[in-house]
Short mmCIF file of C-alpha atoms in Angstrom, two decimals:
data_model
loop_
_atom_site.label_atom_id
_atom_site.label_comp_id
_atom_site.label_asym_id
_atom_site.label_seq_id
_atom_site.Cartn_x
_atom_site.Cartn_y
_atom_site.Cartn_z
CA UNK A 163 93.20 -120.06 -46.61
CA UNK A 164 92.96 -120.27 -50.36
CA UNK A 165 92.54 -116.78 -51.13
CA UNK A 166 90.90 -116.33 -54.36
CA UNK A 167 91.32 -112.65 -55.22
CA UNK A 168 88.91 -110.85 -57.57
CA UNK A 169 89.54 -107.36 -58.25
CA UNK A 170 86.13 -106.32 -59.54
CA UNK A 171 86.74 -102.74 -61.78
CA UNK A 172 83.99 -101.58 -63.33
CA UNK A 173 85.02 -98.93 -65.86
CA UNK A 174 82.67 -96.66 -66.78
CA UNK A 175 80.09 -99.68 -65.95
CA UNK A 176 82.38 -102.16 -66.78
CA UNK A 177 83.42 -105.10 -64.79
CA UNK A 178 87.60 -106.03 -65.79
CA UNK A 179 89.09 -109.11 -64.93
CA UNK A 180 92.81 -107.61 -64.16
CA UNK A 181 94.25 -111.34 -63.16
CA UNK A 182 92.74 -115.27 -63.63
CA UNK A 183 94.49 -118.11 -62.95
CA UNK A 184 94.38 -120.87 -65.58
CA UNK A 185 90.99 -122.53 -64.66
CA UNK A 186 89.45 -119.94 -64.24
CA UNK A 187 87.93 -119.22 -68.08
CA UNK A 188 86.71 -116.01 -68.85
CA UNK A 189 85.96 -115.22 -72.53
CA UNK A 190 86.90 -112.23 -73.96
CA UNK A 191 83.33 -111.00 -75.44
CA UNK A 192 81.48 -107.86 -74.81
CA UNK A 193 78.70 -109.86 -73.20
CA UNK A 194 77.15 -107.58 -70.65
CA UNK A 195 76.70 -108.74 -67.18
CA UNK A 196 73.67 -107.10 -65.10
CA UNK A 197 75.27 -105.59 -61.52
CA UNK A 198 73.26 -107.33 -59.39
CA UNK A 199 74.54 -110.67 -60.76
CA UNK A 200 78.02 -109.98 -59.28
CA UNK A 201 77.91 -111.68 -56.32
CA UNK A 202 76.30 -114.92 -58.02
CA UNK A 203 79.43 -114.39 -60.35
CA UNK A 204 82.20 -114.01 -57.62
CA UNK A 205 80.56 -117.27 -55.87
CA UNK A 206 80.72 -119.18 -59.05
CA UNK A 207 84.89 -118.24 -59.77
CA UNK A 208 85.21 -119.08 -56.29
CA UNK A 209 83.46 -122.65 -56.89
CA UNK A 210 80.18 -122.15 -55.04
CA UNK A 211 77.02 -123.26 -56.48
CA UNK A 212 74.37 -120.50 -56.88
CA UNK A 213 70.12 -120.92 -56.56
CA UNK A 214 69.60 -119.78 -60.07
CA UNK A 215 71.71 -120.32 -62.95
CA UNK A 216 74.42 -117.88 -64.30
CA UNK A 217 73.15 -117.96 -68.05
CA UNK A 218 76.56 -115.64 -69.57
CA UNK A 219 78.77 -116.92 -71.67
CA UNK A 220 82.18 -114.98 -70.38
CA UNK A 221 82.71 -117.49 -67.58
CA UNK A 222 83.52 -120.66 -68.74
CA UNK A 223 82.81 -124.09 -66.35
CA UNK A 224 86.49 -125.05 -64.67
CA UNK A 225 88.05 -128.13 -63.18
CA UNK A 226 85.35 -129.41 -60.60
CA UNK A 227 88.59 -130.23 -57.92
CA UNK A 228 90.38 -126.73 -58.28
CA UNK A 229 89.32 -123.37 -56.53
CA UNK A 230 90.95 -119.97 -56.55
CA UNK A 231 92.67 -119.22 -53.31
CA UNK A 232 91.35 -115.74 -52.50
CA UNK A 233 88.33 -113.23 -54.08
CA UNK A 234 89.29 -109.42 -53.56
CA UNK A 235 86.25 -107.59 -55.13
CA UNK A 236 87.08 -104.01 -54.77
CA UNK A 237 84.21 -101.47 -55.84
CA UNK A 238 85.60 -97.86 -57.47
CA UNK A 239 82.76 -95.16 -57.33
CA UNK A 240 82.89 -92.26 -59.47
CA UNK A 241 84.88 -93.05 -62.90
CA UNK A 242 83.57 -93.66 -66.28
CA UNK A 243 86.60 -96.22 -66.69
CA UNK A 244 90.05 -96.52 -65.86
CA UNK A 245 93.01 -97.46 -68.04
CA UNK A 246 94.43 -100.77 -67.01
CA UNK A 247 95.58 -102.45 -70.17
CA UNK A 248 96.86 -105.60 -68.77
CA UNK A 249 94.08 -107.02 -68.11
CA UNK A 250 92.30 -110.83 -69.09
CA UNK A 251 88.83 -109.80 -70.35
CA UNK A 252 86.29 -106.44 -69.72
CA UNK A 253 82.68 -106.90 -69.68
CA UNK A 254 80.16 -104.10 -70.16
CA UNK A 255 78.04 -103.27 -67.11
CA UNK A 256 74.27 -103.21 -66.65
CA UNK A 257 71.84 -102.41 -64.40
CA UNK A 258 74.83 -100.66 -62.03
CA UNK A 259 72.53 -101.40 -58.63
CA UNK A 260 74.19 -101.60 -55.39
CA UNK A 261 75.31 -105.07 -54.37
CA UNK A 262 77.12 -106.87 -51.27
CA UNK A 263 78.99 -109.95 -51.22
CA UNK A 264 77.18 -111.04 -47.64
CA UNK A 265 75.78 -114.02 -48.82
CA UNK A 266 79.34 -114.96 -50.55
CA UNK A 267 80.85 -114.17 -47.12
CA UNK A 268 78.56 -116.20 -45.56
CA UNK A 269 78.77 -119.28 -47.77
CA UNK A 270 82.67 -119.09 -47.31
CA UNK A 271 82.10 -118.92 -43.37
CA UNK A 272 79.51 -122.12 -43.17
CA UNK A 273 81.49 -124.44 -45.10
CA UNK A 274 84.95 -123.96 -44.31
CA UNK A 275 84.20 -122.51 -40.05
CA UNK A 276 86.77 -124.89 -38.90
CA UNK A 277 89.55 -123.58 -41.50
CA UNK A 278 88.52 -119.84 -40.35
CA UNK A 279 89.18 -118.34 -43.63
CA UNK A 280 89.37 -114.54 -44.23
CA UNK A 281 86.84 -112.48 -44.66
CA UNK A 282 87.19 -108.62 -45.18
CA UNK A 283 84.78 -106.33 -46.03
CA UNK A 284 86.00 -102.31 -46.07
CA UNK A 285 84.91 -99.16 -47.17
CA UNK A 286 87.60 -96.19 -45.74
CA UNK A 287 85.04 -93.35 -46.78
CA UNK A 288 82.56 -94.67 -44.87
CA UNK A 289 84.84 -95.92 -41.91
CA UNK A 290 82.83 -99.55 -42.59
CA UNK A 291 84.89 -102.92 -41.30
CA UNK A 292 84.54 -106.18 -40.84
CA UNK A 293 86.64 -109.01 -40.61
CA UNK A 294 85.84 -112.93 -39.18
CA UNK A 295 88.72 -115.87 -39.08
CA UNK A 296 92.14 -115.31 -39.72
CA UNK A 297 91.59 -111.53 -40.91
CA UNK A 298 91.18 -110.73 -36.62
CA UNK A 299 94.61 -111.08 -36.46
CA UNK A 300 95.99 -110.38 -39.76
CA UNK A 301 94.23 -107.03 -40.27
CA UNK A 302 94.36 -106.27 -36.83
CA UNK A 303 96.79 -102.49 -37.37
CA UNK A 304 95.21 -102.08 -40.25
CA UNK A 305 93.59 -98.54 -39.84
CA UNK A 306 90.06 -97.99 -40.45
CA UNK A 307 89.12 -94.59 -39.13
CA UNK A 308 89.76 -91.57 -41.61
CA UNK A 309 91.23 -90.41 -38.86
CA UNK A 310 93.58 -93.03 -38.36
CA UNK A 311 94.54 -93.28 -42.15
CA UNK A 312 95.58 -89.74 -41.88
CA UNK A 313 97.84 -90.51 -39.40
CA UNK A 314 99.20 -93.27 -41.41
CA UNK A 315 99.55 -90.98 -44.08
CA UNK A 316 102.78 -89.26 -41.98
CA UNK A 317 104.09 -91.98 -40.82
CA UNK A 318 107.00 -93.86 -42.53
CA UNK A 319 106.16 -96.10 -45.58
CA UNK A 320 103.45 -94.21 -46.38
CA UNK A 321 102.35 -93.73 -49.94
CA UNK A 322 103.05 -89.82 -50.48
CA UNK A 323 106.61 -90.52 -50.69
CA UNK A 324 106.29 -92.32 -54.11
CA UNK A 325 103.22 -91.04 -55.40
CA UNK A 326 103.08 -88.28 -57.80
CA UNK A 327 100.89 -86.23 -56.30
CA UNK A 328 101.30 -83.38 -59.08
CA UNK A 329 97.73 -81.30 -58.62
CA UNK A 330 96.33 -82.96 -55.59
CA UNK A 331 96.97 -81.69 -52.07
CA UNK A 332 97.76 -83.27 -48.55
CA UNK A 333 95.38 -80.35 -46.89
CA UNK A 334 92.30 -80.86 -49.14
CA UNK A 335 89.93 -83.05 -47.56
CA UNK A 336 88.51 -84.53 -50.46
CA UNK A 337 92.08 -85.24 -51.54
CA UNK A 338 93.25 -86.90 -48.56
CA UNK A 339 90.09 -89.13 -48.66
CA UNK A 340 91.37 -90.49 -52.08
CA UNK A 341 94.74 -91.20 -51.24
CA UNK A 342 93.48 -92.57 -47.88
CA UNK A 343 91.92 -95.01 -49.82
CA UNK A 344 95.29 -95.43 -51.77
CA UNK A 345 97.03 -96.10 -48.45
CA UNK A 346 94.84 -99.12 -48.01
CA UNK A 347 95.56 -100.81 -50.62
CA UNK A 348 98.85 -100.48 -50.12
CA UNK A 349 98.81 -101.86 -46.08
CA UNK A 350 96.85 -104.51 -46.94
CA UNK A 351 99.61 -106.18 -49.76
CA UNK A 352 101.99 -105.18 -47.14
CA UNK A 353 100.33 -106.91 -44.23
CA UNK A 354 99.21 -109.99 -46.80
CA UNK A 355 103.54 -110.47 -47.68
CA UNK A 356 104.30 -110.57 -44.13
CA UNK A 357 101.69 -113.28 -43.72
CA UNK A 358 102.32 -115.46 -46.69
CA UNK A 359 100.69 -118.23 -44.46
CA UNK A 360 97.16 -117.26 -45.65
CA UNK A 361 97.98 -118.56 -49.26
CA UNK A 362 99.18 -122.64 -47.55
CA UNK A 363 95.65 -123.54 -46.38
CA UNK A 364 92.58 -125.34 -47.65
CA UNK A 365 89.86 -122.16 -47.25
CA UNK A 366 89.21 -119.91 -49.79
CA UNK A 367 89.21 -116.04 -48.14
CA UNK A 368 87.22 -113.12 -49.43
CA UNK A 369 88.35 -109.59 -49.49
CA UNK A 370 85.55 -106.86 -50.78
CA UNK A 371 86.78 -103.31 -50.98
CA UNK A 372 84.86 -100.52 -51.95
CA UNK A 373 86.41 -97.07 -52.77
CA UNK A 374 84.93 -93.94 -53.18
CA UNK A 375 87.61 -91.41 -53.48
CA UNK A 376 87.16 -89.97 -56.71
CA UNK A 377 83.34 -89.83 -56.56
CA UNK A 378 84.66 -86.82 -54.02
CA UNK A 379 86.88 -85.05 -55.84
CA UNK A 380 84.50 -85.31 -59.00
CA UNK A 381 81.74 -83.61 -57.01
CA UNK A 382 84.46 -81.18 -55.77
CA UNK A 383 86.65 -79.87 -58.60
CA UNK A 384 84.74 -81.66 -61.62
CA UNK A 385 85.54 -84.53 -64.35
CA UNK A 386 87.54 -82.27 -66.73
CA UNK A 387 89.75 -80.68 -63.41
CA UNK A 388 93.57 -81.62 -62.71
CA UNK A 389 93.19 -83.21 -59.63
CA UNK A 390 90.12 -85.51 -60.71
CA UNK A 391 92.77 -86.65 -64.09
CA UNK A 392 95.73 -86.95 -61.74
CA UNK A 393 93.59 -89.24 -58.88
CA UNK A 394 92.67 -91.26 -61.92
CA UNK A 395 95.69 -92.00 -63.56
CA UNK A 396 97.29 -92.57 -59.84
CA UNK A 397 94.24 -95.13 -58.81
CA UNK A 398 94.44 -97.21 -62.29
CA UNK A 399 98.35 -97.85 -61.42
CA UNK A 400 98.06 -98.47 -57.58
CA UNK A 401 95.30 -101.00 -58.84
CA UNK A 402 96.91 -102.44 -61.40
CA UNK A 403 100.24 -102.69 -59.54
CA UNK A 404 97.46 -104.45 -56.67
CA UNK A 405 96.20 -107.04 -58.51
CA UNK A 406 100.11 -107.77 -59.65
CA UNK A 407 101.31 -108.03 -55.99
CA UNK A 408 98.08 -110.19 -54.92
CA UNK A 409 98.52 -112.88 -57.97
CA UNK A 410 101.98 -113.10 -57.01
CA UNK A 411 101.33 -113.91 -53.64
CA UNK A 412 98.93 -116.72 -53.60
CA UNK A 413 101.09 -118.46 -56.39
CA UNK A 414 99.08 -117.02 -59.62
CA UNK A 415 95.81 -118.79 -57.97
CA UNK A 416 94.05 -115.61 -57.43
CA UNK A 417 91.28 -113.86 -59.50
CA UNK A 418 91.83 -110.04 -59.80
CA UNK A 419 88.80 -107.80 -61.10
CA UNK A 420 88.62 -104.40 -60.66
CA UNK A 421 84.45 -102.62 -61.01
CA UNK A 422 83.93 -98.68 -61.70
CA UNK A 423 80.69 -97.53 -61.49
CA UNK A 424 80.20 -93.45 -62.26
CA UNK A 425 77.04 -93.58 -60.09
CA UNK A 426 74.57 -96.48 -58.73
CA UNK A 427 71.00 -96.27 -59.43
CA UNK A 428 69.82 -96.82 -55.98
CA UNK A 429 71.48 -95.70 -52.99
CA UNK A 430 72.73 -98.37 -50.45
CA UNK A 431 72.84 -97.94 -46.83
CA UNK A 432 74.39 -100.23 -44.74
CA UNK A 433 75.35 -100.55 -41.28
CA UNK A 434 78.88 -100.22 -39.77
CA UNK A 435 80.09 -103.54 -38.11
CA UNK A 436 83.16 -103.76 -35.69
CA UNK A 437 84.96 -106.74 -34.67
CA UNK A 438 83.88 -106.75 -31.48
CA UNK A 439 80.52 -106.76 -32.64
CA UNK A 440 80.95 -110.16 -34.28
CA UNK A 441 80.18 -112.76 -30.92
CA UNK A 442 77.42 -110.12 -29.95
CA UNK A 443 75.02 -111.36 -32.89
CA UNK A 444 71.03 -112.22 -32.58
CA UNK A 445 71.67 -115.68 -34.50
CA UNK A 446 74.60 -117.49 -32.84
CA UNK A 447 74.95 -119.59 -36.22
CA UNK A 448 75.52 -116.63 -38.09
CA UNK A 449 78.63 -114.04 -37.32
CA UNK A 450 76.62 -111.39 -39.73
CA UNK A 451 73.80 -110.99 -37.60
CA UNK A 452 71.53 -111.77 -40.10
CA UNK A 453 68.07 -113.68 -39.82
CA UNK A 454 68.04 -117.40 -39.21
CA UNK A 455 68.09 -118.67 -43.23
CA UNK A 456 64.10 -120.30 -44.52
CA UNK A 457 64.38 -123.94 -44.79
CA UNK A 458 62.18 -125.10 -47.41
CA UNK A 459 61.25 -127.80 -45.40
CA UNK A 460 59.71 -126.35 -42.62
CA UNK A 461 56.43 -126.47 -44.01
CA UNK A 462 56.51 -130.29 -44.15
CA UNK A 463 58.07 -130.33 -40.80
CA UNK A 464 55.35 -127.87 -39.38
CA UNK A 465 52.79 -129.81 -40.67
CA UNK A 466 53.90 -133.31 -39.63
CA UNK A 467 54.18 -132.34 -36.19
CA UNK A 468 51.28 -129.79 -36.28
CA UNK A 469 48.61 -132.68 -37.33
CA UNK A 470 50.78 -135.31 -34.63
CA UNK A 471 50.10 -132.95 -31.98
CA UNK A 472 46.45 -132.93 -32.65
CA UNK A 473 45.67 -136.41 -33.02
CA UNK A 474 47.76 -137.09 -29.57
CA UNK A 475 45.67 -134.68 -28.48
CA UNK A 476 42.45 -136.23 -29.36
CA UNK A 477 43.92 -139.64 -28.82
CA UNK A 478 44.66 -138.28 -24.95
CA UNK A 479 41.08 -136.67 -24.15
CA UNK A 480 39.08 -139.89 -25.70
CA UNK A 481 41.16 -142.19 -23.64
CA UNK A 482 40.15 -139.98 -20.08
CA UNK A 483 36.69 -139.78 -21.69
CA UNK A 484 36.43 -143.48 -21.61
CA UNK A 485 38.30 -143.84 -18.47
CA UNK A 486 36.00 -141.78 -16.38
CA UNK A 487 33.11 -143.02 -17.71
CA UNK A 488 33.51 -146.67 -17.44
CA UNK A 489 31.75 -148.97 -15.01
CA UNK A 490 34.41 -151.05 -12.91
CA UNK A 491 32.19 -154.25 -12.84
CA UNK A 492 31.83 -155.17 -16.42
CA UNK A 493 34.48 -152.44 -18.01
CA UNK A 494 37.11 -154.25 -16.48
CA UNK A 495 38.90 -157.90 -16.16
CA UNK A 496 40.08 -156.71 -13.01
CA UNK A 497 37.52 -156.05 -10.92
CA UNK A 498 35.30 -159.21 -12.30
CA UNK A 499 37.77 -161.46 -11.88
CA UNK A 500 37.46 -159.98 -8.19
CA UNK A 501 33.99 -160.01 -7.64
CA UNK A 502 33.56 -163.59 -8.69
CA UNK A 503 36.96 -164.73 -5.93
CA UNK A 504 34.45 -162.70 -3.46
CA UNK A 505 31.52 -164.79 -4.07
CA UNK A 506 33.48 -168.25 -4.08
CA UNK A 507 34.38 -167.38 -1.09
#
């Protein structure tokens, strides 16, 4: 699975481009890019064509024959902007509306379904999951449950050995929330080095995390508290440090961004998928249960065999018209030709 990893960080609405491999251009510029044009933007990096054109000048065209190997969008909630300084470009932010990457997900599933490529799409704070391909089985300890992250939390390996906690506290619940989410980030670079695999294969995998952590303890202790500076300065390193570890994995052909968004305008509610939800879906073509996708020639279609129907139709009732109405004798060769054997005879 190529895995072409974008860390998407918006800072302060901001989207940050933490790592890029070589093809992929972005311009430094403060050209703003409108949130809902994200996922038209992760497609494009990742080589997919989009139904209306990207008009923004930080993303340059690349090399038609190379794709990143891996996309990791991940979402932070709740921060005006973090410091990561080693980054490749950072684009102002507009229109901060919620978005999804379902119908990059689903593009990635349709044309590589034989190479099952990853997909992962998680939120810890709102114990959302799902995963289709290779990600069953790769992700498969990966804890998803808050409950379950807590218990990772005191288990061996686990972050709060060799983070500086300094103000925040392993009995708060808002503060284990945000270094739940820290724990993530850390299994899932663990689990992606023990499965180096994923970076040898022809399919391009998508990872979109969303993190909400220190939208919590902003609502709980305030912007100007300890705990809120400390969660910030911790999140911006494990991040940073993130995007380091995934670049270096797929052999510097990985796109790291990293979005922050202080608060969307709309709210977005979404559904919580398992795994084992995934072969119970009301479109078999689709593992996202979503609705079977408009053809935009179905009204040609409909029309051709609407109009066919109707004339066979007509065709069919003139024929039985005729039929029951005809007189044997003259109507038909068959019956004069036997009439006149009767009278020679």
């Amino acid at each position: 699975n190529h895995l072409f990893f974008q860390l998407l960080s918006v800072h302060g609405d901001s989207l940050t481009v933490l790592q890029a491999p070589e093809f992929v251009s972005f311009q430094k510029g403060d050209w703003p890019v409108s949130g809902e044009k994200i996922p038209d933007l992760v497609a494009l990096t990742m080589g997919f064509s989009v139904q209306e054109d990207l008009s923004w000048p930080g993303l340059q065209v690349g090399p038609l024959f190379q794709r990143p190997r891996a996309n990791v969008l991940v979402v932070v909630r709740g921060v005006d902007s973090l410091a990561l300084p080693q980054s490749v470009a950072s684009y102002p932010l507009e229109n901060p509306v919620p978005f999804t990457l379902d119908s990059v997900a689903e593009t990635v599933h349709s044309l590589f379904a034989e190479d099952t490529p990853v997909v992962l799409q998680l939120a810890p704070s709102e114990e959302r999951l799902y995963m289709l391909g290779k990600a069953n089985a790769v992700f498969e300890d990966l804890p998803v449950t808050l409950q379950q992250i807590r218990a990772r939390l005191s288990q061996d390996g686990s972050v709060l050995a060799s983070l500086p906690l300094n103000s925040l506290s392993r009995n708060a619940e808002a503060d284990l929330l945000f270094l739940s989410e820290v724990q993530v980030l850390h299994d899932i670079t663990a689990l992606l080095q023990r499965h180096r695999h994923l970076a040898k294969d022809h399919s391009p995998d998508l990872y979109s995390l969303e993190l909400s952590g220190l939208e919590e303890l902003s609502r709980l202790y305030g912007q100007d508290s300890a705990q809120y500076r400390d969660a910030t300065a911790i999140l911006a390193s494990v991040l940073q440090k993130f995007g380091e570890d995934v670049y270096g994995l797929y052999g510097n052909s990985a796109v790291v961004e990293v979005v922050t968004v202080k608060t969307f305008e709309a709210p977005l509610t979404r559904k919580s998928r398992s795994i084992l939800q995934s072969q119970q879906t009301s479109n078999p073509g689709s593992p996202y249960n979503l609705a079977y996708k408009y053809n935009f020639n179905y009204a040609v279609i409909f029309n051709i065999v609407l109009w066919l129907m109707i004339a066979l139709a007509l065709a069919v009732i003139a024929v039985a018209y005729n039929l029951w109405n005809m007189d044997p004798g003259y109507d038909s060769i068959i019956y004069r030709m036997t009439n006149q054997k009767i009278r020679m005879d």
